[in-house]
PDB file of C-alpha atoms in Angstrom:
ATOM      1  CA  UNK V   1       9.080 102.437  14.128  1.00  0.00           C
ATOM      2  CA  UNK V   2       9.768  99.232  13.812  1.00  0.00           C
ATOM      3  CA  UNK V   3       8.054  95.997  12.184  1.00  0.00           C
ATOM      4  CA  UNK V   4       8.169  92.584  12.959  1.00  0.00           C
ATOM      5  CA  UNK V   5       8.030  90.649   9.646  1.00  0.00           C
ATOM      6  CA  UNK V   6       9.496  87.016  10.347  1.00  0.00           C
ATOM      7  CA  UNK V   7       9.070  85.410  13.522  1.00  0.00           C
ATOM      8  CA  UNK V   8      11.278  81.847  12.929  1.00  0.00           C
ATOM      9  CA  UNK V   9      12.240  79.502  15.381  1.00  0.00           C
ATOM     10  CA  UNK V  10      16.315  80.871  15.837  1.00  0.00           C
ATOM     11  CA  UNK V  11      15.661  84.587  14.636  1.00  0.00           C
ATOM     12  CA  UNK V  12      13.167  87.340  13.673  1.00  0.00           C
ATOM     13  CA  UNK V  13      13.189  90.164  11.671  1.00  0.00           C
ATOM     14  CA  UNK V  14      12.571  93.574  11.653  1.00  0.00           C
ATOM     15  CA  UNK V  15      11.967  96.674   9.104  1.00  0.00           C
ATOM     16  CA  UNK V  16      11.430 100.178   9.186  1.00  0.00           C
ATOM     17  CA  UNK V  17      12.595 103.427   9.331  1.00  0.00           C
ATOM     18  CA  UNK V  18      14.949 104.794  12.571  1.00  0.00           C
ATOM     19  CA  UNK V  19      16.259 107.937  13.544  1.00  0.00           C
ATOM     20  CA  UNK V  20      20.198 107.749  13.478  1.00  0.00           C
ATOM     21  CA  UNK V  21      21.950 109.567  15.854  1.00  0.00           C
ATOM     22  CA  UNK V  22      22.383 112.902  12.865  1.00  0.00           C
ATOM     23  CA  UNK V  23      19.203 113.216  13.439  1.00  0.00           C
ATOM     24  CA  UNK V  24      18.417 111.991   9.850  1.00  0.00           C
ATOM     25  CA  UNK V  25      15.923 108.682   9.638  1.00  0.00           C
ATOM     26  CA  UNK V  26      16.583 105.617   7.103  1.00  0.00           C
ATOM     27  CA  UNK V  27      15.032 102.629   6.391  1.00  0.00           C
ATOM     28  CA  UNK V  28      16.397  99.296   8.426  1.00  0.00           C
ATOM     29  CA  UNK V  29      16.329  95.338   8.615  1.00  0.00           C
ATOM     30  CA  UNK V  30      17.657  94.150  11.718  1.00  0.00           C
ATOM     31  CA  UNK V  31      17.540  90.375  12.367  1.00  0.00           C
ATOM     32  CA  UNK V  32      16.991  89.837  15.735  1.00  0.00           C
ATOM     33  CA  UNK V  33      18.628  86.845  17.291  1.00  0.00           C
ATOM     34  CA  UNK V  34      19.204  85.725  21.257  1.00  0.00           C
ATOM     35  CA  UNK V  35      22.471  85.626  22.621  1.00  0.00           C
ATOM     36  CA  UNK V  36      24.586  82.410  21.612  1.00  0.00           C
ATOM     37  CA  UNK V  37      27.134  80.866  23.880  1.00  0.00           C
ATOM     38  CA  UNK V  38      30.550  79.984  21.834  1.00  0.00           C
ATOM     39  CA  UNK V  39      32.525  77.195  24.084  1.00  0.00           C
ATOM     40  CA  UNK V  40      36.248  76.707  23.879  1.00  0.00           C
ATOM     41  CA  UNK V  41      36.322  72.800  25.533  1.00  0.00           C
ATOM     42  CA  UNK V  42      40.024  71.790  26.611  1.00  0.00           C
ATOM     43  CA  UNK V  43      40.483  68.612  27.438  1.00  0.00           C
ATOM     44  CA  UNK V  44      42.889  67.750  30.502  1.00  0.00           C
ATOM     45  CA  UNK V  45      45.635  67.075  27.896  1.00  0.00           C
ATOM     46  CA  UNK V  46      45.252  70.551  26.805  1.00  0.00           C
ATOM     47  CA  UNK V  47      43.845  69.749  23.324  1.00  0.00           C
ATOM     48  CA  UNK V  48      40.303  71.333  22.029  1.00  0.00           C
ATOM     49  CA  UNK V  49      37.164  69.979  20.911  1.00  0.00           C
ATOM     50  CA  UNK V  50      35.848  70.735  17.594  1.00  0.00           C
ATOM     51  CA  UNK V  51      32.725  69.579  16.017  1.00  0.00           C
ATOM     52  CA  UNK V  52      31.684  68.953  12.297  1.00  0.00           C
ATOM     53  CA  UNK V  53      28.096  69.140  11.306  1.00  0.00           C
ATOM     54  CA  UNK V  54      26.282  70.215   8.250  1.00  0.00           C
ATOM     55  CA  UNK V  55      25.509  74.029   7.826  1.00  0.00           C
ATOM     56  CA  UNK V  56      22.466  73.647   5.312  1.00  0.00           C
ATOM     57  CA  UNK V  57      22.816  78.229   4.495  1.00  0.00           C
ATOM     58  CA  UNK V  58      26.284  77.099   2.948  1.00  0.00           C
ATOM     59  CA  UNK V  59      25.678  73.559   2.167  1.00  0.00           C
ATOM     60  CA  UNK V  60      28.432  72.071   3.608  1.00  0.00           C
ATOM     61  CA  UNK V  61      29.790  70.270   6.112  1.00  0.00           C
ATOM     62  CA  UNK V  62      32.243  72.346   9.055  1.00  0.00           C
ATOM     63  CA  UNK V  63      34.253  72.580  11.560  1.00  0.00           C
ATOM     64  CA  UNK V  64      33.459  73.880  14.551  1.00  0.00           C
ATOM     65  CA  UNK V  65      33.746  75.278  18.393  1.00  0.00           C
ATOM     66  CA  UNK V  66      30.303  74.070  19.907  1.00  0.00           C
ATOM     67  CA  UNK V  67      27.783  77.309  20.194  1.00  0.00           C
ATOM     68  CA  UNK V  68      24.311  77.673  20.574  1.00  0.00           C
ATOM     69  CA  UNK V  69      21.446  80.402  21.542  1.00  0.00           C
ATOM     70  CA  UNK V  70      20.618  80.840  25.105  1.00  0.00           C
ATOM     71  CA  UNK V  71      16.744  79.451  26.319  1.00  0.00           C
ATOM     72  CA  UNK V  72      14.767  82.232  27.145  1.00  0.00           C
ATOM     73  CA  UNK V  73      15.558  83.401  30.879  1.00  0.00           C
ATOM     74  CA  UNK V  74      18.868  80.761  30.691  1.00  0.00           C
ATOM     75  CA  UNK V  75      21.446  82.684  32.423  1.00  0.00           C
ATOM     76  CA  UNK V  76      24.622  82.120  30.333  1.00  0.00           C
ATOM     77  CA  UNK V  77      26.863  79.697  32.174  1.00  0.00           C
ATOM     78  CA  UNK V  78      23.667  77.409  32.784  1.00  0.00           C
ATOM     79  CA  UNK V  79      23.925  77.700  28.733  1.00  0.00           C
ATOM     80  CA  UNK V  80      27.425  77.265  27.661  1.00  0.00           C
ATOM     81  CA  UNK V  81      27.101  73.636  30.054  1.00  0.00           C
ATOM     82  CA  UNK V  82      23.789  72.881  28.335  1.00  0.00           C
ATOM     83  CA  UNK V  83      25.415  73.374  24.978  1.00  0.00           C
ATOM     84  CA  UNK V  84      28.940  71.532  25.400  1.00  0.00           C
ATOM     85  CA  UNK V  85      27.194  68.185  26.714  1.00  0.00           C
ATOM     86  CA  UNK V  86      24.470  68.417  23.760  1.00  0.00           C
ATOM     87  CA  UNK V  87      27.653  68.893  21.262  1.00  0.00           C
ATOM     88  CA  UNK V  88      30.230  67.032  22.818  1.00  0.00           C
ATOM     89  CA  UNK V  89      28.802  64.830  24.983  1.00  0.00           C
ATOM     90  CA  UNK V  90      31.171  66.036  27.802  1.00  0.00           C
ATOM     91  CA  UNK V  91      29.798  67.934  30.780  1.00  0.00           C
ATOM     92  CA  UNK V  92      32.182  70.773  31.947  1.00  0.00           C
ATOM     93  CA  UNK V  93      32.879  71.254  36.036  1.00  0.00           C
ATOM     94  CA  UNK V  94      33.676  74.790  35.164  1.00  0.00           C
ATOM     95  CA  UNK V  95      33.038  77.219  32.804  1.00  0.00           C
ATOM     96  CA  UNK V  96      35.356  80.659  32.642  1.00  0.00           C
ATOM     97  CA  UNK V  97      34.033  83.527  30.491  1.00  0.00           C
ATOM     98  CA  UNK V  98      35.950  85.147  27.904  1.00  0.00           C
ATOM     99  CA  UNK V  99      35.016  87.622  25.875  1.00  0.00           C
ATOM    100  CA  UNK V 100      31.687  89.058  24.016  1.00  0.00           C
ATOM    101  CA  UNK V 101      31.494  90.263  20.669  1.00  0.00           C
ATOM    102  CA  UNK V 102      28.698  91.150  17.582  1.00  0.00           C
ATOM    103  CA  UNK V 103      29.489  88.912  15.155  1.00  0.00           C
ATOM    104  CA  UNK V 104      27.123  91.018  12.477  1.00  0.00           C
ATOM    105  CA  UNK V 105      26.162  94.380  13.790  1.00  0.00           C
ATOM    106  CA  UNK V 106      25.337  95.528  10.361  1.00  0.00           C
ATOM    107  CA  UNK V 107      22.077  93.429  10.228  1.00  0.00           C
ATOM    108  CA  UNK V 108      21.897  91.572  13.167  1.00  0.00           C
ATOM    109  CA  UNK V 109      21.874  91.988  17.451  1.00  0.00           C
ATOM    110  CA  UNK V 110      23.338  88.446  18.287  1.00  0.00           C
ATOM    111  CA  UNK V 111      25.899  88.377  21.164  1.00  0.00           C
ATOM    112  CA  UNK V 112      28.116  85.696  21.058  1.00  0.00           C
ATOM    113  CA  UNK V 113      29.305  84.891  24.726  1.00  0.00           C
ATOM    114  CA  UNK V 114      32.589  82.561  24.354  1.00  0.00           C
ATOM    115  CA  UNK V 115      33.648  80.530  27.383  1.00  0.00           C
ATOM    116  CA  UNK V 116      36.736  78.236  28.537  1.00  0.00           C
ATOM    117  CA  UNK V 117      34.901  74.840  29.360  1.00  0.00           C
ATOM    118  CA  UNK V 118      37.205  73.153  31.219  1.00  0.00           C
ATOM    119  CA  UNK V 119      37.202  69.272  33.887  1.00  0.00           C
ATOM    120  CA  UNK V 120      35.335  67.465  31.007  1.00  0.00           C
ATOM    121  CA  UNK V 121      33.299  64.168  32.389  1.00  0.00           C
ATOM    122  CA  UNK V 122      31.296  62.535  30.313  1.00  0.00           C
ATOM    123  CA  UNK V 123      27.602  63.172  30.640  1.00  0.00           C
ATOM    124  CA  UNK V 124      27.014  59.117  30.251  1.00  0.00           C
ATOM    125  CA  UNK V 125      23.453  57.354  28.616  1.00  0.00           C
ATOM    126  CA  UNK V 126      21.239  58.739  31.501  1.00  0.00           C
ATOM    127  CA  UNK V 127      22.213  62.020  30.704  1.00  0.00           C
ATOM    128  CA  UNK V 128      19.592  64.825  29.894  1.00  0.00           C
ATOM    129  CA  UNK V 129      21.742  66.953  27.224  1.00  0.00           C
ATOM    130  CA  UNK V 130      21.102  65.763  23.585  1.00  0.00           C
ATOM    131  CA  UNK V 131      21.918  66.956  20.358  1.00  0.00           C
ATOM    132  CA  UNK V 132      19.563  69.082  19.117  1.00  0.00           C
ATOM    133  CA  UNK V 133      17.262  66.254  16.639  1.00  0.00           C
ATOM    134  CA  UNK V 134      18.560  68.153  13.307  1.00  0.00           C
ATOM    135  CA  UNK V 135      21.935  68.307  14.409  1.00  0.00           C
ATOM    136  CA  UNK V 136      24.470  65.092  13.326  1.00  0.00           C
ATOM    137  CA  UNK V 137      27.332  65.846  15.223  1.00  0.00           C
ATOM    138  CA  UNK V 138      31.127  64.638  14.991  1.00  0.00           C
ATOM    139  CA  UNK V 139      33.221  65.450  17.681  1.00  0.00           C
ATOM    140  CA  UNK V 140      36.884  65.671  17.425  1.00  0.00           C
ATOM    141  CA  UNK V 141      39.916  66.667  19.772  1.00  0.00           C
ATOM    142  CA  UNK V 142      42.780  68.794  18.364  1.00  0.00           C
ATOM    143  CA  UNK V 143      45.943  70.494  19.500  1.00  0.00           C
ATOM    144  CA  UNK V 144      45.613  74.163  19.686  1.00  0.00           C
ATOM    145  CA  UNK V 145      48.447  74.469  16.996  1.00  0.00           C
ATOM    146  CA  UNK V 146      46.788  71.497  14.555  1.00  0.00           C
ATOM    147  CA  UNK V 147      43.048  73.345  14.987  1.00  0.00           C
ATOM    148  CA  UNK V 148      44.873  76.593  13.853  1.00  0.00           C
ATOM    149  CA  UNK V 149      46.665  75.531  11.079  1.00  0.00           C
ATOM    150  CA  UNK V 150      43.475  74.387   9.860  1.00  0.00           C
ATOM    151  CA  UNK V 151      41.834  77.735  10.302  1.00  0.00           C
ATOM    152  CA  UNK V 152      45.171  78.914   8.069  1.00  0.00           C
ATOM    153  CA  UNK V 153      44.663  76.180   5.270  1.00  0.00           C
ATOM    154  CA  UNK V 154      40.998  77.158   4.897  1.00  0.00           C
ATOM    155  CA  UNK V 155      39.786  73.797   6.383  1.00  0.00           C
ATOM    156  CA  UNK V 156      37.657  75.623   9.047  1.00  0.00           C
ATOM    157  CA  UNK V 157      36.197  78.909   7.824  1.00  0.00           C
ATOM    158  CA  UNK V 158      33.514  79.714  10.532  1.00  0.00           C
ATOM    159  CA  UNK V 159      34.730  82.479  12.052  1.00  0.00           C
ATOM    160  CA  UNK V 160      33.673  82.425  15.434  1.00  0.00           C
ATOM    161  CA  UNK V 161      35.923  79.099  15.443  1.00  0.00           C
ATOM    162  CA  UNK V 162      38.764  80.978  13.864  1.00  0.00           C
ATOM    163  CA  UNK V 163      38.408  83.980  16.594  1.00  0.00           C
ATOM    164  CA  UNK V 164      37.748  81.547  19.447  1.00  0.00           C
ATOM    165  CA  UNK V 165      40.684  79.358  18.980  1.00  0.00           C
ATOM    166  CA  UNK V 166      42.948  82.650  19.452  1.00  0.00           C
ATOM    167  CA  UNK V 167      41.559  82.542  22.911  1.00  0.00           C
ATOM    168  CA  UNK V 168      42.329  78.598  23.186  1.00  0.00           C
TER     169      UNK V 168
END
């Protein structure tokens, strides 16, 4: 059984004690986090955004593909075009699925979802996507090649970036 400890605004946690498939039971905390939407934004040139923001739980500032957790009862396309105009400022016309891993399965349920965004407009002043208010958001385009030799000189170390950009 299971118990709900933290209830945040991104995550929760649970503890207890589960039966593992043995048949044995052992003590668990599993952080319990929606899906997230990872998008790989190629511009008509063929190069990708990136963004840079601060990441307070390293304290530092990073490179980036756009992501962000699905709204509750979002279905996941609706998401990855939410999330690419609140990052980039560029609404997609089309959005082509990927791939789904666990980033984390030792602690953690997130999905991440990552998705071609592809026919970039820009969503323009009347738009209703904005940045999330503590988000301060650069946005930068990149050759394929340039974003992953940056992934290879350490420059960007998240790794859904790293991963995503081997599906750019």
């Amino acid at each position: 059984m299971l118990k709900r400890v933290f209830d945040g605004r991104v995550f929760s946690v649970e503890v207890g004690r589960l039966p593992f498939p043995g048949g044995a039971a052992h003590d668990v905390a599993i952080v319990r986090h929606r899906p997230s939407v990872v998008l790989i934004p190629v511009l008509e040139d063929g190069r990708v955004l990136l963004v840079r923001q601060y990441r307070p739980s390293v304290a530092r500032m990073m490179w980036e593909l756009p992501a962000g957790s699905i709204d509750p009862d979002e279905p996941l396309e609706a998401a990855a075009v939410r999330e690419c105009a609140e990052e980039t400022g560029r609404v997609p016309g089309a959005v082509e699925r990927l791939a789904a891993h666990y980033p984390a399965p030792g602690f953690c349920d997130e999905l991440l979802v990552f998705f071609r965004a592809t026919q970039l407009i820009d969503a323009g002043p009347d738009s209703p996507y904005h940045a999330d208010e503590d988000e301060e958001i650069e946005t930068r385009a990149f050759t394929v090649a340039e974003a992953r030799a940056m992934v290879a000189r350490g420059e960007i170390e998240d790794l859904k970036t790293a991963y995503g950009l081997t599906l750019a």
